[in-house]
XYZ file of N, CA and C in Angstrom:
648
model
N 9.157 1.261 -7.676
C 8.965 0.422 -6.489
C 10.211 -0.418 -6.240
N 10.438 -0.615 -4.661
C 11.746 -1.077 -4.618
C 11.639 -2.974 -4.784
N 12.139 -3.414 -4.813
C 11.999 -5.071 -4.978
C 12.330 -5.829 -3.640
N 11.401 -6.214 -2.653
C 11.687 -6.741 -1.335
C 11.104 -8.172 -1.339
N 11.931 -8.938 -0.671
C 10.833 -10.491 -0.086
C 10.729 -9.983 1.330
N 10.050 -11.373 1.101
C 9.514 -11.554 2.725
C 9.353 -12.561 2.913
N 9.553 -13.644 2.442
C 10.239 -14.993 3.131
C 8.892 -15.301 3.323
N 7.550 -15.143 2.900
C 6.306 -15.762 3.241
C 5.144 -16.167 2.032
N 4.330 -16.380 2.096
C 3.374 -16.342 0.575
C 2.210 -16.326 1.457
N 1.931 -16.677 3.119
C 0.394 -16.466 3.599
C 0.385 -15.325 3.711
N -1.221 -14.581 3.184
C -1.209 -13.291 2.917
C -0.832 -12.541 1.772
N -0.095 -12.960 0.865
C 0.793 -12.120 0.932
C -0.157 -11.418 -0.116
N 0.298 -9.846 -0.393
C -0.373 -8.737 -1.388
C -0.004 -8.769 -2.287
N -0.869 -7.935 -3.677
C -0.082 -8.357 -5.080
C 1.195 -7.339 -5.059
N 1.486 -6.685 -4.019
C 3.369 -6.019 -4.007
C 4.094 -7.309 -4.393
N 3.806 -8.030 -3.866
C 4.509 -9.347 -3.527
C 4.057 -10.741 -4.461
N 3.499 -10.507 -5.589
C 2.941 -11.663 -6.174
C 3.592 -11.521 -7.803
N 4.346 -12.357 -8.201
C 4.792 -12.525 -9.366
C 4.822 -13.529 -10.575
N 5.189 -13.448 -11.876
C 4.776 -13.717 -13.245
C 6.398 -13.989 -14.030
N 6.351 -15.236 -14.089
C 7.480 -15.634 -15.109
C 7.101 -15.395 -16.170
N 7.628 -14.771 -17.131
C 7.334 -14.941 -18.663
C 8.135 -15.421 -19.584
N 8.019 -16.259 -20.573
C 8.909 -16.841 -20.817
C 10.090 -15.757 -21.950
N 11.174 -16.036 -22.574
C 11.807 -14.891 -23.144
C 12.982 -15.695 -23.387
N 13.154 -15.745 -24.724
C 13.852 -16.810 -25.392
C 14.500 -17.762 -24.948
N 15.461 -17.968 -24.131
C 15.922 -19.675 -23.299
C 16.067 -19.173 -21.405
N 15.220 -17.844 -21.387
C 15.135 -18.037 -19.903
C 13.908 -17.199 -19.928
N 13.968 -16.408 -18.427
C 12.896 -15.663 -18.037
C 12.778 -14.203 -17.497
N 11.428 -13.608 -17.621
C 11.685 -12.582 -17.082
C 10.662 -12.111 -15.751
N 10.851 -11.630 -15.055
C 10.147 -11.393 -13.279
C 9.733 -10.188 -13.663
N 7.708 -10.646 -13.526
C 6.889 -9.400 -13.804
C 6.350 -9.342 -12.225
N 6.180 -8.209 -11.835
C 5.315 -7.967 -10.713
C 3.714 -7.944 -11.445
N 3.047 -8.825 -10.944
C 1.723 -8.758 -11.512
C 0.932 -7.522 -11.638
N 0.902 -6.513 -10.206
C 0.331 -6.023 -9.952
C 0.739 -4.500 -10.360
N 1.929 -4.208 -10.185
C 2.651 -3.173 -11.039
C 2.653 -3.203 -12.413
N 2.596 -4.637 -13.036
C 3.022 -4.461 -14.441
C 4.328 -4.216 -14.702
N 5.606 -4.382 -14.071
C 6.700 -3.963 -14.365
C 8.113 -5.470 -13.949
N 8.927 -4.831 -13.970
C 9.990 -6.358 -14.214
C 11.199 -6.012 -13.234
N 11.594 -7.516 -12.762
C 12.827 -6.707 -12.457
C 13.889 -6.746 -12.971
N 14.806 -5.885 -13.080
C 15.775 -5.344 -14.737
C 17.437 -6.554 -14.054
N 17.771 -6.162 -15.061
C 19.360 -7.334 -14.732
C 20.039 -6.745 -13.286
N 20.420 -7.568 -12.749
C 21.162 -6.952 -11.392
C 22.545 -6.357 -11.891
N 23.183 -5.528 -10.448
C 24.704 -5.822 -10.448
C 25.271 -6.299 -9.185
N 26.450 -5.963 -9.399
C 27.170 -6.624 -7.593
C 27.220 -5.000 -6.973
N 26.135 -4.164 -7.376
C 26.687 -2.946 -6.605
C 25.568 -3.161 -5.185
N 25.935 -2.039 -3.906
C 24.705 -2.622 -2.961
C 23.665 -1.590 -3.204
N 23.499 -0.917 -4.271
C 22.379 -0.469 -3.975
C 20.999 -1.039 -4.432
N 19.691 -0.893 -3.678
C 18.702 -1.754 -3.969
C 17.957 -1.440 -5.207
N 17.284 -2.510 -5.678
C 17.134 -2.723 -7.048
C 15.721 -2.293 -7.012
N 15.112 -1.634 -7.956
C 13.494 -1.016 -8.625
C 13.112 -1.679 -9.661
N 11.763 -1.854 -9.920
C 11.158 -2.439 -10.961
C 11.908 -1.616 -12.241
N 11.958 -1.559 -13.030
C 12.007 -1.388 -14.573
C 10.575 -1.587 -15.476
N 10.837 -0.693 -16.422
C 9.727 -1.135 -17.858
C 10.298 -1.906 -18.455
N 11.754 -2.616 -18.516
C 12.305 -3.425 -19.438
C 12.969 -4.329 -18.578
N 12.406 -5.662 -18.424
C 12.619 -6.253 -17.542
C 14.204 -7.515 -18.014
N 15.275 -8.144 -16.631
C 16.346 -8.441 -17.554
C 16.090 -9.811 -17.601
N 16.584 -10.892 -18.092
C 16.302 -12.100 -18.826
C 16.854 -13.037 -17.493
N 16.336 -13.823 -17.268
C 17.280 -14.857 -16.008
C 17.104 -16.358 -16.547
N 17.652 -17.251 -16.015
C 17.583 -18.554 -16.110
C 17.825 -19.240 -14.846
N 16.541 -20.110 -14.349
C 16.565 -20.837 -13.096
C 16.783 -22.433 -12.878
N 18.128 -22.214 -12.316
C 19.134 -23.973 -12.335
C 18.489 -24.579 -11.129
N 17.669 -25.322 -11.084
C 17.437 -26.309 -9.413
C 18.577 -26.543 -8.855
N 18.921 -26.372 -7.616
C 20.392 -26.407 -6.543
C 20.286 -28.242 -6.109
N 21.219 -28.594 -6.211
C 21.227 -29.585 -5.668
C 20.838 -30.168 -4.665
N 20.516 -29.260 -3.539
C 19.257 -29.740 -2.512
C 17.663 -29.960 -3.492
N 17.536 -29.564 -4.380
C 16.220 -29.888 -5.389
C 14.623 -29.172 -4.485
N 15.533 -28.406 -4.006
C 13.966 -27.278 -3.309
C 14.559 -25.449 -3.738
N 16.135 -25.694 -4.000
C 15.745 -24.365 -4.236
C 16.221 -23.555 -5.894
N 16.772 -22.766 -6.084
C 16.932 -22.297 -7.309
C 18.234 -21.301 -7.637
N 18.742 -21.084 -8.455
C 20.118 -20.312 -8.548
C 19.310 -19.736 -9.633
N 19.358 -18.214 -9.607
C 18.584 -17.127 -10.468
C 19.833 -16.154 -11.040
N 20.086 -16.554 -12.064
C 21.162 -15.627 -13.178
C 20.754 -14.869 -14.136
N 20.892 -14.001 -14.174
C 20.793 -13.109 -15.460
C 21.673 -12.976 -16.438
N 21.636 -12.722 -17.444
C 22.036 -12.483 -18.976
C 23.606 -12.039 -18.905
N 24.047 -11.301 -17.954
C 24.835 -10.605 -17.372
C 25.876 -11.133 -16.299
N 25.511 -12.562 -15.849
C 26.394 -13.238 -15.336
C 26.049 -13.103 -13.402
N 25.204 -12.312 -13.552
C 25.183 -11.458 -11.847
C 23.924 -12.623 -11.331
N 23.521 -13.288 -10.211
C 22.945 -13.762 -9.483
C 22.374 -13.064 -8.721
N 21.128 -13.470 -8.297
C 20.011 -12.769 -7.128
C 20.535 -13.275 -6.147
N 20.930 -12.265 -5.088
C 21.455 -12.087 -4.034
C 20.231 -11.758 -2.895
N 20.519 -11.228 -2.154
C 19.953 -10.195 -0.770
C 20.206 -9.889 0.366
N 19.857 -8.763 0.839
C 20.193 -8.126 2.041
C 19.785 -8.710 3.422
N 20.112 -8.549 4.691
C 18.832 -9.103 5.684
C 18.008 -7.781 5.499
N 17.829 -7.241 5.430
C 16.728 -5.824 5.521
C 15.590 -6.349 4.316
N 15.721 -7.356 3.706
C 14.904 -7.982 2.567
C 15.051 -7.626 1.057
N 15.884 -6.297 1.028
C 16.196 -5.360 0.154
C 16.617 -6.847 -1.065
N 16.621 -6.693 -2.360
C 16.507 -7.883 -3.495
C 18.319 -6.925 -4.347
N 19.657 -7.463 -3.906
C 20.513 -6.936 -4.734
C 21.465 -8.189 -5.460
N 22.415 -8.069 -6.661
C 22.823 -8.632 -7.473
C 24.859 -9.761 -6.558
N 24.624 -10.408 -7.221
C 26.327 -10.826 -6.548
C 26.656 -12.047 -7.480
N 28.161 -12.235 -7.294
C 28.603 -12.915 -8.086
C 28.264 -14.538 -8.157
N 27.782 -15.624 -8.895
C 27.601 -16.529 -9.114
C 28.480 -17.686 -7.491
N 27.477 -18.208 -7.026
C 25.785 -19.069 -7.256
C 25.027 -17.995 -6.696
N 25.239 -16.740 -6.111
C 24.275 -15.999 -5.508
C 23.499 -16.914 -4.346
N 22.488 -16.034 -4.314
C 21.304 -16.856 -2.819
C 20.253 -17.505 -3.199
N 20.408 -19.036 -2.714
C 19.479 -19.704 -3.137
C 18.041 -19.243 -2.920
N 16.707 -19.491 -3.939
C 15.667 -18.785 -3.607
C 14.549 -20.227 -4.036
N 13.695 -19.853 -2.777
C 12.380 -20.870 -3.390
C 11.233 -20.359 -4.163
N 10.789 -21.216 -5.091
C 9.506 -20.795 -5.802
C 7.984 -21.157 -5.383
N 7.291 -20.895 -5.338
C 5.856 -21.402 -5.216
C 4.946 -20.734 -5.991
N 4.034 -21.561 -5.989
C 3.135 -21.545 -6.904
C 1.747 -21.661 -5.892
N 0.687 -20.515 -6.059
C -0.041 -20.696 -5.393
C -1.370 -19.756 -5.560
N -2.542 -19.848 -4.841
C -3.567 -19.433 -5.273
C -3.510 -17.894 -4.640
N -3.796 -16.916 -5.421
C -4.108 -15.709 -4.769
C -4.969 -15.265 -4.177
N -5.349 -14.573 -3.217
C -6.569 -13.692 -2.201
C -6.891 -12.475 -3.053
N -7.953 -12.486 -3.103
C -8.316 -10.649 -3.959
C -8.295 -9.890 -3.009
N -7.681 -8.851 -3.709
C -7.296 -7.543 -2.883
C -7.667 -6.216 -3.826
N -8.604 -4.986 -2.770
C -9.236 -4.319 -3.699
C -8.167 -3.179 -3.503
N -8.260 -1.965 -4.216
C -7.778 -0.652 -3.772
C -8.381 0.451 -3.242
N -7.979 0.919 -1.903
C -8.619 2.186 -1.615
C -8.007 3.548 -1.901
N -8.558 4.619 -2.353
C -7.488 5.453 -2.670
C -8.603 6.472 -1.823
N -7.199 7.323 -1.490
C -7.746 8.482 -0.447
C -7.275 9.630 -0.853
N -8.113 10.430 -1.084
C -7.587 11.929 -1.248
C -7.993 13.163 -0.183
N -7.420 14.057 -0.165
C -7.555 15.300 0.783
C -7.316 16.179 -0.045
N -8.577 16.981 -0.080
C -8.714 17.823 -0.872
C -9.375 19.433 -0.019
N -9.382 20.295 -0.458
C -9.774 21.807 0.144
C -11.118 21.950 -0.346
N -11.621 22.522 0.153
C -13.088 22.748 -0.058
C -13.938 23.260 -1.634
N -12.862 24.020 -1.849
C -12.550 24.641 -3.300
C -11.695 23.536 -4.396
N -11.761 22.326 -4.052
C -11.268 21.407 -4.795
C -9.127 21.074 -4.608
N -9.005 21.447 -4.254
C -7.795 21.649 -4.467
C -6.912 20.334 -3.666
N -5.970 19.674 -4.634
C -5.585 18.138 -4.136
C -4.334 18.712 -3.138
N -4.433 18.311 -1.893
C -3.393 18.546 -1.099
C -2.590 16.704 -1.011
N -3.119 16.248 -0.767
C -2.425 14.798 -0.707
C -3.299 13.422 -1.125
N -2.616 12.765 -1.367
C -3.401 11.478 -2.289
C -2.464 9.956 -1.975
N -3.292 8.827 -1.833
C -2.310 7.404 -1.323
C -3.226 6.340 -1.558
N -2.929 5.411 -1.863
C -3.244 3.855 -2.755
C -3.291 3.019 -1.675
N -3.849 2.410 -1.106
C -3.746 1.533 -0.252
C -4.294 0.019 -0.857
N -3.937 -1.198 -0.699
C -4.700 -2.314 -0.916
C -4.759 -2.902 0.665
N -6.143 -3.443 0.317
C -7.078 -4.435 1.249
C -7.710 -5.563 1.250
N -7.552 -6.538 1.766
C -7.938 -7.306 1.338
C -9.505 -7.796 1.738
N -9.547 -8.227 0.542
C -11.781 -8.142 0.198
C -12.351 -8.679 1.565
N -13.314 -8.452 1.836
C -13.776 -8.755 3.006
C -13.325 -8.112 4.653
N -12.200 -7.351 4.089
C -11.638 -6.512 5.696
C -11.859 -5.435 5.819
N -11.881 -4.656 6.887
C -12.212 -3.536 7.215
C -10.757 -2.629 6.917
N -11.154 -1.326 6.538
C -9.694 -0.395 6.601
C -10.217 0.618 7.762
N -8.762 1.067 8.282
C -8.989 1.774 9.607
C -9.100 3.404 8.559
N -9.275 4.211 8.358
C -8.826 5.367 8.058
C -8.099 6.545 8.809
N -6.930 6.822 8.259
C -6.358 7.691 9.467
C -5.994 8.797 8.384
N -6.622 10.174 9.055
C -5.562 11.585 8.475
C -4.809 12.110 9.448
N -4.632 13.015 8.750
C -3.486 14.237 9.938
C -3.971 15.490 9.162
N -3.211 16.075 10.659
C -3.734 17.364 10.615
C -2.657 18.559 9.423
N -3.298 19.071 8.950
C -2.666 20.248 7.667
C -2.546 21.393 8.271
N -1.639 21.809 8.470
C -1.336 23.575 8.983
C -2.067 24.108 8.224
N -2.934 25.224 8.491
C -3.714 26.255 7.851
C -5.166 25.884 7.745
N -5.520 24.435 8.023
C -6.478 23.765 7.626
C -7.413 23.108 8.334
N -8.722 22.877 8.689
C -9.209 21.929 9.390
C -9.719 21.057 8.873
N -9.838 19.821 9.268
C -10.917 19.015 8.636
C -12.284 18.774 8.479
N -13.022 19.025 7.800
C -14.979 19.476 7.521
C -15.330 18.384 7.310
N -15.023 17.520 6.299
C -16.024 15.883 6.124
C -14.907 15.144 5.761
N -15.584 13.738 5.910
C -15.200 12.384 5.194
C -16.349 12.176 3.881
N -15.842 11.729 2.721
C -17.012 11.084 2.421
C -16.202 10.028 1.637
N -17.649 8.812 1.994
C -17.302 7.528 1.404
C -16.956 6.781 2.307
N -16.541 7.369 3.753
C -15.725 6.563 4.549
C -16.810 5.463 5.285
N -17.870 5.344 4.868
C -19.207 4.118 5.386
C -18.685 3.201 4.575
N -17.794 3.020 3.378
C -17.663 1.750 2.721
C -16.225 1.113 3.107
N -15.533 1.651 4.158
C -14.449 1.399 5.088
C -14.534 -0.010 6.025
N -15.838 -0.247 6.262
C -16.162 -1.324 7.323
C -16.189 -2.143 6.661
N -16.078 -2.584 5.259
C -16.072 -3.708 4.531
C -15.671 -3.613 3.399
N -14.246 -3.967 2.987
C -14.000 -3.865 1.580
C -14.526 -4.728 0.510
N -15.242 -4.408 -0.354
C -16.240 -4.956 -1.289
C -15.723 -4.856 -2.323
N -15.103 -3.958 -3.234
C -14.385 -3.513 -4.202
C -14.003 -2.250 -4.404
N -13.343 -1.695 -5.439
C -11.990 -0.661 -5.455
C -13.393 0.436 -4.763
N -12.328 1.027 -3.748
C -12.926 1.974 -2.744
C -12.328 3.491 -2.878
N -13.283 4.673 -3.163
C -12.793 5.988 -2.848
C -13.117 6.575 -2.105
N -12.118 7.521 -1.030
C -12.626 8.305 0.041
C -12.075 9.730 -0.114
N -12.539 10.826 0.712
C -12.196 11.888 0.008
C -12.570 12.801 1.286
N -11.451 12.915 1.936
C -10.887 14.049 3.276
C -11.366 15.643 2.672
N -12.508 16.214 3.203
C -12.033 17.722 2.549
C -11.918 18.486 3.859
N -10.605 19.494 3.840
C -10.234 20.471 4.596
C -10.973 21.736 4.193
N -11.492 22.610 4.902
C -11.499 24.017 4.648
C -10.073 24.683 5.705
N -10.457 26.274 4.857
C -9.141 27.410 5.607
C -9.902 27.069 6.992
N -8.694 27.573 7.722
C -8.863 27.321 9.233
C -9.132 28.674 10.336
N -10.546 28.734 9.499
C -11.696 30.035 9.916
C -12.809 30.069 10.606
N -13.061 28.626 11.056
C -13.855 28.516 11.985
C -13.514 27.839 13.239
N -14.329 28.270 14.269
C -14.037 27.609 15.275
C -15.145 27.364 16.067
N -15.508 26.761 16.813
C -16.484 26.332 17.993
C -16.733 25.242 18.459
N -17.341 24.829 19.299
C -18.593 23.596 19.704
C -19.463 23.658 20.076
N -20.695 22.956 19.501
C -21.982 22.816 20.471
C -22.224 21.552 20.658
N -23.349 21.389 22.053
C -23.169 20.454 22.577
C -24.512 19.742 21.800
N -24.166 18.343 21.502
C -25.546 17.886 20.667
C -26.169 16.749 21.928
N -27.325 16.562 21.239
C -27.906 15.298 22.084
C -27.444 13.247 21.935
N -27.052 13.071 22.861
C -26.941 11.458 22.094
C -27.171 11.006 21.511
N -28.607 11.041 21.078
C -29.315 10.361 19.550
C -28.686 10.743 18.342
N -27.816 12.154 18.479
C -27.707 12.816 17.328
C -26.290 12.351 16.957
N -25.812 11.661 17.451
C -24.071 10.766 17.043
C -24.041 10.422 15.311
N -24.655 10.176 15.115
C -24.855 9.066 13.975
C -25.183 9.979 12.674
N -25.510 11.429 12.906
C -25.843 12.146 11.779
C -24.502 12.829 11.344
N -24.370 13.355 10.137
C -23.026 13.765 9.271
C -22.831 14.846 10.277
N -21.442 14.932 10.067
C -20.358 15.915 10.609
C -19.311 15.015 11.709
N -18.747 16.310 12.425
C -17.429 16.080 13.052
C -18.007 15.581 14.911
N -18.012 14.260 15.611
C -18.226 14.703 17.047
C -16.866 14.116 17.272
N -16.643 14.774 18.939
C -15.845 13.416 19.778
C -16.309 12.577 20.246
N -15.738 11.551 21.009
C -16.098 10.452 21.649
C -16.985 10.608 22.862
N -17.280 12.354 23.400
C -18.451 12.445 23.885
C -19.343 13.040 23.393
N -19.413 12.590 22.343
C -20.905 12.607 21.500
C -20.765 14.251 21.198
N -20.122 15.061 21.097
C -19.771 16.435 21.110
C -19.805 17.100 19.537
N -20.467 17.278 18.983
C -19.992 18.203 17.307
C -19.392 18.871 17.488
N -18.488 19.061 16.808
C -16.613 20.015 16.383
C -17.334 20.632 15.313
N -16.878 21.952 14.640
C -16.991 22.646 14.008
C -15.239 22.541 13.157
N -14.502 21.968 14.169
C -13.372 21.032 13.378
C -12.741 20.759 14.604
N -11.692 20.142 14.135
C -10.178 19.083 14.651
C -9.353 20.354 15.090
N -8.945 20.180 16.147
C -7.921 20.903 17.152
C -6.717 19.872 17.344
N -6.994 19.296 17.441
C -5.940 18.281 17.908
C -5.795 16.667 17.442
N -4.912 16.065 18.011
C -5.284 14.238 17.187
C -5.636 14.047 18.240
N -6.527 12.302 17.814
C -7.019 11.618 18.724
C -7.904 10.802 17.813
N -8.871 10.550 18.500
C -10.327 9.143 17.356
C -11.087 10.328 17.321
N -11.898 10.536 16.031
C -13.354 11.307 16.338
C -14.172 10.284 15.417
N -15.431 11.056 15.398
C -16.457 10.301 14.692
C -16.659 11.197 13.530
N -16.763 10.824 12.527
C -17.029 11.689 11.449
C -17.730 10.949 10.458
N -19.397 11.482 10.150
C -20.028 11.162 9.562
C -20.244 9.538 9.952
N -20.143 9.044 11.345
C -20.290 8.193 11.654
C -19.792 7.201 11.606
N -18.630 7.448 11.424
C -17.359 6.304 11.462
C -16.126 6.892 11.772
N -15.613 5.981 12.597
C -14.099 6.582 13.436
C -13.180 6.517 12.695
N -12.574 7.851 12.956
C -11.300 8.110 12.315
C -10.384 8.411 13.296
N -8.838 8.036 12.823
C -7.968 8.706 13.662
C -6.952 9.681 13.274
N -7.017 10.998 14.236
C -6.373 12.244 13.362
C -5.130 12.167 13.809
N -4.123 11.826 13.187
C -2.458 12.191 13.545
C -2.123 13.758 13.369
């Protein structure tokens, strides 16, 4: 994972939430949520990734007394890009502020797309935060249509760690029939005029298994 700020703390996700630890006369920067550190800088520009072995820093209060000069073991200072990108430069580097503050729980949704016959075509981690709704969006797979959602009813409210699970079959069927209005709300594929798909032709919103999705 690459190492970015964002100049904010409302909101912010555990990408973004971090852990001093202490490490013999300075410190080391854990990403909470990764479990991982960020390793000693250099003055080169390319952007910096977590590490399993995180590098040692020591934080001097700047004489304005709000912000911080962040050195590593190595002599190199925390710098940065405007693109937010987190890279190394030569002493005092860029002043940085700290805070300290209460976190928001945030659950994980993980989504997979899988073939009918089991088979993992694509897979992605998303966090949400508790109490919000996630939109769900797939796309369309050459060779493939899309047959169900399942799980995607626990989308309208994130409650805790959430799984959903896209399955495609081969792209061997085709049709539509026309259903009755009442019948919206029962499993499978309609459009937005209440229509059952036998699958996805194209993107747009459909309803699937009774909750909207959008097909890229």
């Amino acid at each position: 994972m690459q190492v970015m700020k964002n100049n904010r703390i409302e909101n912010t996700d555990p990408n973004h939430t971090w852990v001093l630890e202490e490490s013999g006369k300075g410190f080391k920067v854990k990403n909470a949520y990764h479990q991982r550190y960020v390793p000693l800088l250099t003055t080169a520009p390319q952007p910096v990734h977590l590490s399993d072995n995180g590098g040692v820093y020591t934080f001097t209060l700047n004489a304005d007394q709000e912000t911080w000069k962040i050195k590593g073991t190595n002599g190199v200072c925390w710098d940065g890009l405007g693109s937010g990108a987190l890279v190394g430069w030569n002493d005092p580097g860029h002043p940085y502020q700290l805070y300290t503050y209460f976190v928001q729980p945030y659950f994980e949704v993980y989504i997979k797309a899988v073939t009918t016959t089991g088979e993992l075509l694509s897979a992605q981690k998303v966090l949400v935060k508790a109490g919000d709704s996630y939109q769900l969006t797939t796309t369309q797979i050459p060779g493939y249509v899309l047959k169900e959602v399942q799980g995607g009813e626990a989308l309208s409210r994130i409650v805790t760690h959430t799984q959903v699970q896209i399955i495609y079959e081969d792209e061997n069927h085709v049709g539509i029939e026309t259903i009755q209005p009442d019948a919206v709300q029962k499993k499978g594929i309609y459009d937005l005029y209440g229509r059952k798909l036998q699958r996805i032709g194209q993107k747009g919103i459909y309803i699937i298994n009774g909750q909207k999705v959008l097909v890229k």
